[in-house]
């Protein structure tokens, strides 16, 4: 909505952003629904606190500035009262950088000042364009809602000014979803989350508040006389003339610069102390996030110095930058050599995109010999130009550094803001670690792998680092086949995979070998269990019935080696096993002692296009029922097939061809020629079986695939088969009589009591997780 006021020599048009107070039902922000903080953002939209940009976005990942945050805070806490703040006379405004022409955020800032929520900078300015960090946002919010603090604000000689606000009870809820980093620059999305997480009442702002704000702006911009040398309401400047090209135009407007001067904010990331070994490589020494506002920027110079010790204990000092926005500084940018215990990276070019963070890391190697002592690195704040930047669009220099909230050292505005953390202290000791990789002591049995599905665990590995924590960075597993799409890796107890191993990730693509890039930290002297499962191709994608798979880790120390790893303390890559009996920072495969590698091979598994999922007792007689006499159905089993989508040539069924029942007939006698197998759904159709008479014997029902009895199990369905026989004597002699049938010896790939096929190949074993299934137990005393 645009309101225009007729003034002497010109029309002043005030575009009032609907973001101030439009009801939420008119707002659709297309970049919000999938965002982490969508619920909080949408609640503030619904209550008229925020809206978004003209392009229909909210830009939740963009840093928020002081003006924006204070506006939404004041609206959330005070609603329409937030508009009541007024500028004093032009000679004494709320803040020194508030001009005569009222801006959209002036009333909110003035209200906040009048209520004691903010005071501004020592020079009297508000600096609405400056970014806001988490600690500053919490302080303003807690003061605005008048929430209790756990302790009084610290005196000047105490550690940190923000401790009471970070430790407040209400702040605890904020840290459930926002990382507790006081200096972290707040994004627009985090601002919304913070306000909601504090759990206080949120005002609702409606359209009538917009009209009120417009009237205030109109009143504040009453007619003025341009050229009289006095800045009056509605004038941005008045230099006593009506000439152009002197910084103040003929209509008393400051001549706008083509691009607003850029602002650069640098927030150092906290990094704890680290113990490393001599010779450690690529050790992270210092890291920071750089953010730009008003326009993008380039960092062109960085200076560091030793905080403790000497930089001579390190070498190969290198800057790395996050080039793809994934928060990992992976691109090598520049190197420098220390001089006089200082480190200067000049003529560099680190691009910092407006509204986004760029991560930068300083890394270095540790000297391998000599008297290496502890040291740490910090920004060289003794130099006035320890950070230098330029605007990306107009090339203007960024001058002046505001360090840790202190006053700007220049008479004008500082365009660079730096917040530092305690430097990381590197200490030295210990030796480089080794890693022992063996099969887990808990055996993994052979499995049938259903095509088109994720398998059970096929291989269990055990990793034991010594001397230091070790980060495994690559794992290569052989023994696969074309039926396997990929291998999924799980830590013990995890419901989701840690990583996925694929053929294309291997250093050299080799048939049957799958590789995964990892960042798995293995604790020193603690065994870590890693489980491997296979994602099997469906028959339409290459899954083949009968493929035999035995996963393995190679003993080779060249090519696709089994494991690659780096010591956490030493920051040195572990070497491949040299074959001797000394552990010297090496990776040992298939052995728990320092000795030559041994190829580590798991059990053999079979790919199937259909699978028996379970076999259970289906008899309706309870255990303990008296032994029946005459012709009787004394055993009944339910067979269930796994669901699947193997549809080449039609969905594959499980077809039972042979069943061998183990019978225990103690003090009970059968007619050996009376055994029949039948499907419960049609008991008039039977198949003859062979068996014994008494004691322990086997009843075998074979040739079922070609028999009249239906033994076909469609995918996802079940059938019930029963065993019938004639009991000629329920108590051969005095004493207890018992009768029970079971399927035993299940789960062994070498063979078992069931022969079946998946309509492609025949298998003589089943994989149901049990070694035996028993039917009802009959007993007569």
XYZ file of C-alpha atoms in Angstrom:
781
model
C 0.000 0.000 0.000
C 1.460 3.448 -0.936
C 0.431 6.758 0.637
C 1.574 10.072 -0.899
C 1.716 13.430 0.900
C 1.817 16.666 -1.081
C 4.759 18.751 0.099
C 6.418 21.928 -1.058
C 8.564 21.206 -4.185
C 7.721 17.468 -4.305
C 5.464 14.564 -3.439
C 6.689 12.249 -0.711
C 5.370 8.709 -1.169
C 5.610 6.289 1.697
C 5.460 2.618 0.821
C 4.248 0.882 3.950
C 5.153 -2.780 3.949
C 2.251 -5.075 4.571
C 4.725 -7.145 6.536
C 3.959 -4.899 9.481
C 0.464 -6.050 10.199
C -1.479 -7.762 7.437
C -3.580 -10.680 8.753
C -2.047 -14.052 7.999
C -4.809 -15.481 5.880
C -3.568 -13.340 2.970
C -0.021 -14.646 3.222
C 1.431 -17.715 1.518
C 5.186 -18.132 1.978
C 6.399 -20.780 -0.417
C 9.790 -21.420 1.229
C 8.374 -22.052 4.720
C 6.371 -25.350 4.775
C 9.436 -27.609 4.422
C 11.623 -25.585 6.793
C 12.716 -26.838 10.226
C 11.022 -23.900 11.944
C 7.889 -23.868 9.777
C 5.468 -24.162 12.726
C 6.883 -21.126 14.515
C 7.056 -19.010 11.367
C 3.490 -19.875 10.391
C 2.193 -19.056 13.884
C 3.713 -15.574 13.719
C 2.301 -15.126 10.227
C -1.145 -16.165 11.428
C -1.030 -13.571 14.207
C 0.069 -10.781 11.884
C 3.561 -10.388 13.355
C 5.470 -11.234 10.177
C 4.714 -11.716 6.521
C 7.516 -11.916 4.005
C 8.973 -10.509 0.830
C 7.126 -9.377 -2.264
C 8.203 -12.511 -4.134
C 6.229 -14.707 -1.724
C 9.236 -15.944 0.269
C 10.297 -15.511 3.887
C 13.988 -16.441 3.412
C 14.256 -18.203 6.778
C 17.981 -18.933 6.387
C 18.933 -15.300 5.820
C 20.531 -13.439 8.763
C 18.157 -11.024 10.481
C 19.224 -7.474 11.290
C 18.514 -5.388 14.397
C 15.661 -3.432 12.832
C 13.864 -6.561 11.623
C 14.274 -8.494 14.869
C 13.248 -5.604 17.089
C 10.136 -4.987 14.987
C 8.840 -8.573 15.230
C 9.795 -8.762 18.923
C 7.946 -5.552 19.780
C 4.888 -6.558 17.763
C 4.881 -10.001 19.407
C 5.100 -8.552 22.932
C 3.197 -5.256 22.702
C 1.095 -5.481 19.536
C -0.247 -2.075 18.454
C 1.480 -0.388 21.400
C 4.733 -0.952 19.535
C 3.732 1.854 17.144
C 3.474 4.418 19.954
C 7.173 5.247 20.195
C 7.904 8.739 18.910
C 10.943 10.593 17.670
C 11.998 13.604 19.644
C 12.649 16.827 17.776
C 15.049 16.571 14.862
C 17.808 18.072 16.996
C 17.472 15.203 19.453
C 16.062 12.035 17.831
C 15.697 8.641 19.562
C 18.992 7.578 18.033
C 21.732 9.552 16.344
C 21.292 7.711 13.047
C 17.516 8.338 12.856
C 16.820 10.913 10.146
C 13.954 13.360 10.024
C 12.039 11.217 7.560
C 10.509 8.440 9.632
C 11.365 4.882 8.604
C 9.224 1.785 9.156
C 11.165 0.613 12.198
C 11.641 3.947 14.014
C 8.508 3.684 16.157
C 9.373 0.138 17.284
C 12.925 1.150 18.186
C 11.755 4.253 20.040
C 9.170 2.229 21.964
C 11.862 -0.298 22.892
C 14.168 2.467 24.098
C 11.418 4.139 26.120
C 10.615 0.808 27.799
C 14.254 0.091 28.663
C 14.683 -2.837 26.283
C 17.519 -1.269 24.276
C 19.872 1.672 24.746
C 21.712 1.713 21.441
C 25.445 1.936 20.900
C 27.690 4.225 22.978
C 27.819 6.709 20.094
C 24.042 7.058 20.288
C 23.272 5.117 17.106
C 20.812 2.277 16.602
C 22.469 0.621 13.550
C 19.401 -1.144 12.256
C 21.358 -2.833 9.467
C 23.710 -4.637 11.896
C 23.198 -8.360 12.374
C 21.938 -9.862 15.634
C 23.519 -12.790 17.429
C 21.749 -15.284 19.681
C 22.836 -13.686 22.953
C 21.666 -10.216 21.879
C 18.303 -11.569 20.712
C 17.754 -13.420 24.000
C 18.592 -10.345 26.056
C 16.115 -8.148 24.163
C 13.418 -10.826 24.334
C 13.795 -11.540 28.058
C 13.727 -7.808 28.841
C 10.707 -7.214 26.597
C 8.666 -9.935 28.318
C 10.184 -9.065 31.715
C 11.170 -12.694 32.294
C 13.196 -13.602 35.411
C 16.937 -14.227 35.276
C 18.674 -16.830 37.426
C 21.275 -14.319 38.497
C 21.966 -10.621 38.152
C 23.858 -9.320 35.126
C 27.616 -9.654 35.661
C 29.814 -6.783 36.704
C 32.307 -5.434 34.212
C 35.134 -7.593 35.524
C 33.174 -10.857 35.210
C 33.555 -13.231 32.292
C 30.641 -12.682 29.904
C 27.803 -10.151 29.907
C 25.363 -12.586 28.338
C 25.617 -15.418 30.911
C 22.428 -14.476 32.848
C 20.379 -14.386 29.660
C 21.759 -17.662 28.322
C 21.158 -19.314 31.726
C 17.604 -18.026 32.206
C 14.985 -20.729 32.696
C 12.999 -19.601 29.645
C 16.113 -19.807 27.471
C 16.398 -23.533 28.144
C 13.467 -24.230 25.841
C 15.120 -22.216 23.074
C 18.199 -24.426 23.151
C 16.162 -27.537 22.437
C 16.008 -26.524 18.773
C 18.583 -23.732 18.415
C 22.235 -24.512 19.078
C 23.612 -22.811 22.199
C 26.222 -20.542 20.602
C 25.962 -16.976 21.983
C 27.887 -15.411 19.094
C 26.045 -17.267 16.321
C 24.322 -14.858 13.949
C 20.556 -15.321 14.141
C 18.612 -16.174 10.995
C 15.068 -15.038 10.241
C 13.765 -18.554 10.848
C 15.630 -18.863 14.158
C 14.188 -15.516 15.257
C 10.661 -16.870 14.831
C 11.576 -20.114 16.623
C 13.172 -18.199 19.510
C 10.074 -16.070 20.121
C 7.750 -19.086 20.103
C 10.093 -21.261 22.209
C 10.135 -18.686 25.001
C 6.530 -19.756 25.609
C 5.056 -16.288 26.210
C 1.735 -14.842 24.934
C 1.995 -13.534 21.374
C -0.074 -10.477 20.440
C -2.267 -10.445 17.343
C -1.824 -7.429 15.060
C -4.624 -6.554 12.644
C -5.013 -4.227 9.672
C -6.194 -1.235 11.713
C -2.694 -0.965 13.158
C -1.335 -0.380 9.656
C -3.602 2.618 9.166
C -2.450 4.013 12.489
C 1.201 3.640 11.476
C 0.550 5.353 8.155
C -1.037 8.343 9.886
C 1.944 8.599 12.208
C 4.329 8.634 9.254
C 2.241 11.270 7.462
C 2.174 13.507 10.535
C 5.911 13.174 10.979
C 6.504 14.326 7.426
C 4.791 17.712 7.521
C 5.725 20.300 4.851
C 9.223 21.726 5.105
C 11.166 24.476 3.327
C 14.093 23.080 1.362
C 17.193 25.251 1.158
C 16.850 27.114 4.459
C 19.749 25.235 6.049
C 17.577 23.503 8.649
C 16.668 19.816 8.447
C 12.920 19.780 8.963
C 10.268 17.104 8.947
C 10.288 15.321 5.600
C 13.877 16.333 4.738
C 16.831 13.982 4.737
C 19.268 16.890 4.506
C 19.356 20.672 4.023
C 22.674 22.271 3.109
C 21.271 25.770 2.653
C 20.904 25.603 -1.117
C 18.895 23.874 -3.805
C 21.816 22.682 -5.880
C 22.440 19.135 -7.023
C 25.714 17.175 -7.040
C 26.749 18.327 -3.573
C 25.447 15.347 -1.606
C 22.106 16.977 -0.857
C 19.800 17.345 -3.835
C 17.611 20.263 -4.899
C 14.695 18.652 -3.047
C 16.702 18.057 0.163
C 17.172 14.359 -0.301
C 20.493 12.667 0.355
C 21.753 11.598 -3.053
C 21.468 7.814 -2.922
C 24.498 5.733 -3.604
C 23.934 3.161 -6.373
C 24.574 0.293 -3.949
C 24.432 0.360 -0.153
C 27.782 -0.121 1.545
C 28.300 -3.757 2.501
C 28.585 -5.005 6.082
C 30.695 -8.018 7.061
C 30.167 -10.047 10.242
C 32.624 -12.711 11.397
C 31.780 -15.112 14.228
C 34.519 -17.463 15.389
C 33.366 -20.998 16.151
C 34.277 -22.455 19.566
C 36.774 -25.321 19.338
C 37.851 -27.310 22.377
C 41.416 -28.180 23.298
C 42.952 -31.009 21.279
C 45.744 -33.443 22.084
C 47.652 -34.562 18.992
C 50.864 -36.365 18.156
C 53.940 -35.036 16.458
C 53.504 -35.084 12.715
C 49.720 -34.655 12.857
C 48.360 -33.488 9.506
C 45.664 -30.998 8.555
C 44.748 -30.141 12.153
C 41.857 -27.617 12.490
C 43.260 -24.614 14.373
C 40.578 -21.932 14.025
C 37.205 -21.704 12.276
C 34.731 -18.903 11.689
C 31.514 -18.080 9.867
C 31.424 -15.002 7.663
C 28.134 -13.305 6.818
C 27.441 -10.318 4.576
C 24.506 -7.926 4.558
C 23.462 -4.991 2.347
C 25.482 -6.599 -0.473
C 27.858 -9.515 -0.987
C 31.506 -9.108 -0.047
C 34.999 -10.508 -0.483
C 37.442 -11.104 2.361
C 40.814 -10.098 0.937
C 43.124 -10.383 3.941
C 43.294 -12.274 7.234
C 45.937 -12.006 9.935
C 46.535 -14.438 12.782
C 49.034 -14.695 15.613
C 50.066 -17.189 18.270
C 47.936 -16.931 21.409
C 50.071 -19.492 23.262
C 53.473 -20.837 22.287
C 55.025 -20.439 18.878
C 53.699 -20.869 15.352
C 57.055 -22.466 14.550
C 55.690 -25.711 16.046
C 53.380 -25.960 13.056
C 53.820 -25.923 9.306
C 51.786 -25.882 6.095
C 49.282 -23.348 7.430
C 46.358 -23.430 5.009
C 42.991 -21.704 4.641
C 40.007 -23.802 3.588
C 36.595 -22.448 2.597
C 33.123 -23.953 2.210
C 32.562 -23.580 -1.531
C 29.252 -25.437 -1.904
C 27.238 -24.341 1.132
C 27.244 -27.674 2.999
C 28.973 -26.227 6.105
C 32.153 -28.205 5.384
C 35.255 -26.193 4.506
C 36.544 -28.478 1.774
C 38.201 -26.139 -0.762
C 41.874 -25.309 -0.276
C 42.278 -21.550 -0.715
C 45.732 -20.319 0.284
C 48.844 -21.105 2.326
C 51.090 -18.899 4.446
C 54.385 -19.109 6.314
C 54.631 -17.621 9.841
C 56.924 -14.644 10.367
C 57.641 -13.167 13.802
C 55.008 -15.483 15.265
C 52.351 -14.007 12.987
C 50.542 -15.406 9.979
C 49.259 -13.249 7.113
C 47.039 -14.382 4.249
C 47.026 -11.476 1.803
C 45.608 -11.119 -1.685
C 43.012 -13.789 -0.988
C 39.448 -13.781 -2.280
C 36.798 -15.397 -0.072
C 33.351 -14.718 -1.500
C 30.654 -14.122 1.123
C 27.184 -14.066 -0.408
C 24.695 -11.598 1.003
C 22.302 -13.309 3.380
C 24.325 -16.513 3.710
C 27.107 -17.821 5.924
C 30.454 -18.991 4.592
C 32.592 -21.264 6.767
C 36.355 -20.704 6.769
C 38.947 -22.866 8.546
C 42.623 -22.427 9.287
C 44.430 -25.752 9.414
C 48.030 -26.783 9.770
C 50.431 -29.677 10.212
C 52.460 -30.299 13.361
C 56.226 -30.525 13.156
C 57.454 -34.126 13.129
C 60.622 -33.599 15.141
C 62.269 -31.335 17.649
C 60.926 -29.954 20.901
C 57.315 -29.504 19.840
C 55.316 -27.655 22.503
C 51.713 -26.602 22.949
C 50.470 -23.653 20.915
C 47.264 -21.982 19.773
C 46.231 -19.499 17.085
C 43.989 -16.426 17.288
C 43.034 -13.416 15.182
C 45.840 -10.854 15.323
C 43.726 -8.141 16.929
C 46.838 -6.022 17.490
C 46.668 -5.181 13.785
C 43.961 -2.710 12.778
C 43.558 -4.581 9.493
C 43.478 -8.183 10.714
C 40.370 -8.573 8.556
C 40.081 -6.712 5.265
C 37.131 -6.859 2.903
C 35.666 -5.158 -0.134
C 32.137 -4.792 -1.437
C 31.443 -7.327 -4.163
C 29.308 -5.009 -6.293
C 31.048 -1.643 -6.171
C 34.510 -2.574 -4.902
C 34.523 -0.155 -1.954
C 36.805 -1.024 0.925
C 35.277 -2.202 4.179
C 37.056 -0.300 6.929
C 36.850 -0.326 10.683
C 36.561 -3.414 12.879
C 34.194 -3.640 15.826
C 35.699 -6.397 18.006
C 33.569 -8.351 20.497
C 30.992 -5.578 20.860
C 33.505 -2.876 21.775
C 33.168 0.624 20.408
C 34.116 1.274 16.827
C 37.646 2.653 16.663
C 36.696 5.007 13.841
C 34.755 8.231 14.044
C 32.444 6.844 11.368
C 30.718 3.466 11.151
C 32.761 0.275 11.327
C 31.842 -1.996 8.412
C 33.344 -5.191 9.868
C 32.133 -6.885 13.043
C 34.229 -9.682 14.602
C 33.355 -11.893 17.564
C 36.077 -14.219 18.843
C 36.161 -17.322 21.043
C 38.883 -18.786 23.233
C 41.603 -20.180 20.953
C 42.030 -23.943 20.581
C 45.052 -25.185 22.527
C 47.039 -27.947 20.840
C 48.972 -30.209 23.194
C 51.167 -33.153 22.298
C 51.567 -36.657 23.622
C 50.845 -40.312 22.987
C 51.501 -42.294 19.843
C 49.617 -42.780 16.636
C 46.859 -45.339 16.975
C 46.117 -48.558 15.094
C 42.831 -50.219 14.145
C 41.957 -53.923 14.365
C 39.041 -55.177 12.245
C 37.601 -58.649 12.872
C 34.353 -60.553 12.459
C 32.003 -60.051 15.372
C 32.078 -62.856 17.937
C 28.298 -63.260 17.659
C 27.891 -65.458 14.570
C 25.728 -64.398 11.630
C 23.961 -67.384 10.063
C 23.246 -67.962 6.387
C 20.260 -66.090 5.027
C 17.925 -66.231 2.068
C 17.852 -62.810 0.435
C 14.486 -61.927 -1.045
C 14.957 -60.059 -4.310
C 13.592 -56.520 -4.191
C 13.952 -56.225 -0.409
C 16.393 -55.181 2.299
C 18.054 -58.258 3.757
C 18.745 -59.244 7.331
C 22.275 -58.762 8.672
C 24.731 -60.572 6.376
C 28.014 -59.575 7.991
C 28.863 -58.253 11.459
C 32.200 -56.489 11.888
C 34.055 -55.425 15.014
C 36.413 -52.427 15.105
C 38.893 -51.860 17.932
C 41.158 -48.770 17.857
C 44.171 -48.477 20.130
C 46.120 -45.453 21.420
C 43.609 -42.877 20.109
C 40.116 -42.433 18.722
C 40.046 -43.290 15.036
C 37.765 -41.921 12.328
C 36.946 -44.516 9.674
C 36.666 -42.671 6.373
C 36.144 -45.522 3.908
C 34.959 -49.130 3.977
C 35.168 -51.522 1.018
C 33.256 -54.822 1.046
C 33.680 -57.555 -1.562
C 31.840 -60.777 -2.291
C 28.716 -59.234 -3.798
C 27.046 -59.976 -7.116
C 24.903 -58.310 -9.770
C 21.853 -59.153 -7.665
C 22.967 -56.620 -5.045
C 22.121 -52.966 -5.593
C 23.928 -51.627 -2.518
C 24.974 -52.461 1.028
C 23.624 -50.554 4.013
C 25.758 -50.062 7.114
C 24.276 -49.849 10.616
C 25.753 -49.274 14.023
C 24.400 -51.597 16.699
C 20.894 -50.651 17.802
C 20.381 -48.040 15.068
C 17.134 -48.039 13.101
C 18.526 -46.098 10.146
C 21.671 -46.723 8.164
C 24.907 -44.909 8.860
C 25.985 -45.028 5.223
C 25.298 -46.818 1.960
C 28.061 -48.677 0.123
C 27.884 -48.572 -3.669
C 30.047 -49.830 -6.500
C 30.622 -46.346 -7.896
C 32.167 -45.048 -4.657
C 35.141 -47.423 -4.885
C 38.529 -46.037 -5.849
C 38.546 -48.650 -8.600
C 35.185 -50.044 -9.716
C 35.393 -53.829 -9.372
C 32.692 -56.466 -9.856
C 31.127 -57.442 -6.540
C 32.860 -54.721 -4.484
C 30.888 -52.017 -2.697
C 32.418 -48.966 -1.011
C 31.172 -46.252 1.340
C 32.647 -42.919 2.377
C 32.214 -42.520 6.132
C 32.837 -40.171 9.014
C 32.477 -42.747 11.796
C 34.496 -42.010 14.932
C 35.557 -45.201 16.726
C 36.375 -44.665 20.432
C 39.802 -45.769 21.631
C 39.995 -49.191 23.330
C 36.282 -49.788 22.766
C 34.819 -52.329 20.371
C 32.361 -50.884 17.869
C 30.007 -53.249 16.059
C 29.009 -52.510 12.461
C 26.260 -54.494 10.740
C 25.947 -54.948 6.974
C 22.648 -55.521 5.162
C 22.023 -55.788 1.424
C 19.533 -53.938 -0.731
C 18.710 -56.686 -3.256
C 17.541 -55.961 -6.796
C 14.102 -57.206 -7.834
C 14.063 -59.757 -10.659
C 13.083 -56.947 -13.038
C 16.291 -55.082 -12.091
C 18.809 -57.925 -12.153
C 18.000 -59.988 -9.082
C 18.756 -63.636 -9.898
C 17.469 -66.676 -8.027
C 20.269 -68.823 -6.615
C 22.980 -66.135 -6.566
C 25.332 -67.111 -3.732
C 26.795 -64.194 -1.791
C 29.535 -64.254 0.860
C 30.595 -60.736 1.850
C 34.250 -60.186 2.676
C 36.969 -57.690 3.567
C 40.079 -58.103 1.489
C 43.513 -58.634 3.023
C 45.066 -56.601 0.206
C 46.988 -53.461 1.131
C 46.696 -51.856 -2.323
C 43.830 -50.908 -4.622
C 40.408 -51.122 -2.993
C 41.748 -51.707 0.516
C 39.187 -52.806 3.097
C 39.414 -49.812 5.429
C 40.783 -46.284 5.357
C 40.992 -44.313 8.609
C 42.529 -41.291 10.332
C 43.668 -40.850 13.933
C 41.579 -38.228 15.735
C 44.383 -36.971 17.946
C 47.292 -37.468 15.596
C 45.322 -36.308 12.546
C 47.443 -38.810 10.630
C 46.112 -41.306 8.129
C 46.580 -44.866 9.361
C 48.885 -46.955 7.201
C 47.930 -50.275 5.685
C 49.360 -53.316 7.474
C 53.067 -53.838 6.778
C 52.849 -57.486 7.892
C 55.172 -57.365 10.877
C 54.344 -57.931 14.551
C 54.410 -54.281 15.635
C 51.390 -51.973 15.604
C 52.732 -48.701 14.212
C 49.691 -46.683 13.199
C 48.290 -49.416 10.937
C 45.020 -51.060 9.924
C 44.840 -54.811 10.608
C 42.202 -56.908 8.822
C 41.023 -60.304 10.075
C 43.363 -60.382 13.062
C 43.165 -59.071 16.623
C 46.951 -58.899 17.002
C 49.720 -57.203 15.064
C 50.277 -59.734 12.297
C 49.641 -60.192 8.595
C 46.138 -59.500 7.270
C 43.713 -62.380 6.796
C 40.815 -62.106 4.367
C 37.655 -61.781 6.423
C 34.740 -63.721 4.886
C 31.178 -63.978 6.139
C 28.639 -66.771 5.724
C 27.182 -67.692 2.332
C 23.694 -66.444 1.519
C 21.259 -67.249 -1.322
C 19.126 -64.883 -3.394
C 15.513 -66.076 -3.783
C 12.577 -64.676 -5.778
C 10.033 -65.877 -3.192
C 10.525 -66.759 0.450
C 8.938 -68.640 3.338
C 8.522 -65.976 5.996
C 7.264 -68.145 8.853
C 6.051 -71.612 9.903
C 3.850 -71.904 12.987
C 1.705 -74.462 14.797
C -1.890 -74.177 13.567
C -3.513 -77.049 15.460
C -6.605 -76.197 17.473
C -5.934 -78.855 20.155
C -4.059 -77.464 23.169
C -0.910 -79.077 24.525
C -1.726 -81.824 27.042
C -4.706 -83.182 25.119
C -5.038 -86.974 25.467
C -3.490 -89.051 22.687
C -6.254 -89.657 20.107
C -6.984 -93.121 18.707
C -7.900 -94.262 15.219
C -7.547 -92.033 12.159
C -6.622 -88.562 13.408
C -5.099 -85.266 12.274
C -2.314 -85.047 14.847
C -0.210 -82.228 13.316
C -1.086 -78.959 11.580
C 1.239 -76.161 10.396
C 0.706 -72.706 8.863
C 3.196 -71.696 6.129
C 3.372 -67.963 5.217
C 5.161 -66.439 2.214
C 6.818 -63.011 2.280
C 5.235 -60.262 0.175
C 7.342 -59.108 -2.778
C 7.213 -57.452 -6.209
C 9.269 -59.894 -8.276
C 7.019 -59.779 -11.309
C 9.116 -60.840 -14.308
C 6.861 -63.484 -15.867
C 4.361 -63.056 -13.020
C 4.697 -62.840 -9.251
C 6.738 -65.760 -7.951
C 5.107 -68.238 -5.539
C 6.592 -70.506 -2.881
C 6.005 -74.125 -3.957
C 6.505 -76.835 -1.298
C 7.818 -80.072 -2.830
C 8.912 -82.195 0.140
C 8.269 -82.202 3.893
C 9.978 -84.469 6.440
C 8.212 -84.480 9.813
C 10.053 -85.718 12.899
C 7.629 -87.817 14.966
C 7.984 -88.614 18.647
C 5.481 -91.427 19.441
C 6.404 -92.553 22.942
C 4.327 -95.573 24.050
C 2.095 -94.877 21.006
C 1.785 -97.047 17.879
C 0.771 -96.051 14.292
C -0.181 -97.942 11.152
C 2.918 -97.119 9.077
C 0.917 -97.121 5.819
C -1.710 -94.650 7.027
C 0.093 -91.281 6.822
C -1.482 -88.617 4.604
C -0.812 -84.905 3.954
C -3.715 -82.571 3.227
C -4.534 -78.891 2.742
C -7.074 -77.726 5.330
C -9.055 -75.895 2.641
C -9.786 -79.189 0.812
C -9.472 -82.187 3.124
C -10.822 -84.584 0.490
C -7.558 -84.332 -1.474
C -4.558 -86.029 0.122
C -1.015 -87.142 -0.643
C 0.500 -90.359 0.696
C 3.525 -90.188 2.987
C 5.885 -92.840 4.371
C 6.721 -93.333 8.030
C 7.345 -95.652 10.971
C 5.169 -97.127 13.714
C 6.400 -96.099 17.162
C 9.165 -94.233 18.990
C 11.150 -91.625 17.067
C 10.736 -91.835 13.305
C 10.308 -89.609 10.236
C 7.230 -89.159 8.079
C 8.242 -88.035 4.577
C 5.826 -86.458 2.108
C 7.612 -85.999 -1.235
C 6.703 -85.149 -4.831
C 4.199 -82.577 -3.597
C 4.772 -80.169 -6.486
C 3.154 -82.689 -8.826
C 0.620 -84.040 -6.321
C -3.052 -83.121 -6.132
C -2.675 -81.421 -2.757
C -2.241 -77.658 -3.122
C 1.144 -76.670 -1.659
C 1.528 -73.359 -3.536
C 1.833 -70.213 -1.370
C 1.275 -66.903 -3.226
C 3.349 -63.907 -2.067
C 2.010 -62.386 1.140
C -0.407 -65.276 1.776
C -0.580 -68.446 3.924
C -1.680 -72.067 3.647
C -2.298 -74.685 6.353
C -1.128 -78.257 5.852
C -2.087 -81.127 8.163
C -0.614 -84.586 8.790
C -3.064 -87.431 9.314
C -2.422 -90.997 10.486
C -4.085 -93.969 12.200
C -3.161 -94.583 15.847
C -3.538 -98.305 16.516
C -2.549 -98.204 20.204
C -2.557 -95.141 22.465
C -0.746 -96.942 25.302
C 1.485 -99.794 24.219
C 2.467 -100.496 27.838
C 1.753 -99.081 31.265
C 3.036 -95.547 31.708
C 2.773 -92.145 30.089
C 2.155 -91.868 26.357
C 3.153 -88.792 24.311
C 2.785 -87.858 20.663
C 4.188 -84.825 18.824
C 5.229 -83.909 15.272
C 7.755 -81.208 14.420
C 9.859 -79.759 11.611
C 13.416 -79.643 12.926
C 16.830 -78.826 11.513
C 15.545 -75.617 9.901
C 17.893 -72.748 8.999
C 20.892 -74.814 7.918
C 22.088 -74.121 4.385
C 23.437 -77.696 4.227
C 19.884 -79.036 4.138
C 16.759 -79.544 6.195
C 13.287 -81.085 6.387
C 11.764 -78.894 3.647
C 12.425 -78.783 -0.079
C 10.747 -75.932 -1.947
C 11.212 -73.728 -5.007
C 10.567 -70.122 -6.031
C 9.369 -71.251 -9.487
C 12.949 -70.859 -10.733
C 15.275 -72.872 -8.479
C 14.830 -75.488 -5.767
C 16.147 -74.983 -2.222
C 16.608 -77.579 0.516
C 16.530 -75.172 3.428
C 14.418 -72.365 4.811
C 15.305 -69.150 6.627
C 12.664 -68.306 9.228
C 14.769 -67.531 12.300
C 13.897 -70.771 14.129
C 15.621 -74.154 14.022
C 12.414 -76.088 14.744
C 8.626 -75.707 14.810
C 6.486 -78.052 16.920
C 2.810 -78.917 16.587
C 0.525 -79.908 19.472
C 1.883 -82.182 22.237
C -0.505 -85.015 23.128
C -0.141 -86.744 26.507
C -1.938 -89.665 28.179
C -1.080 -90.828 31.709
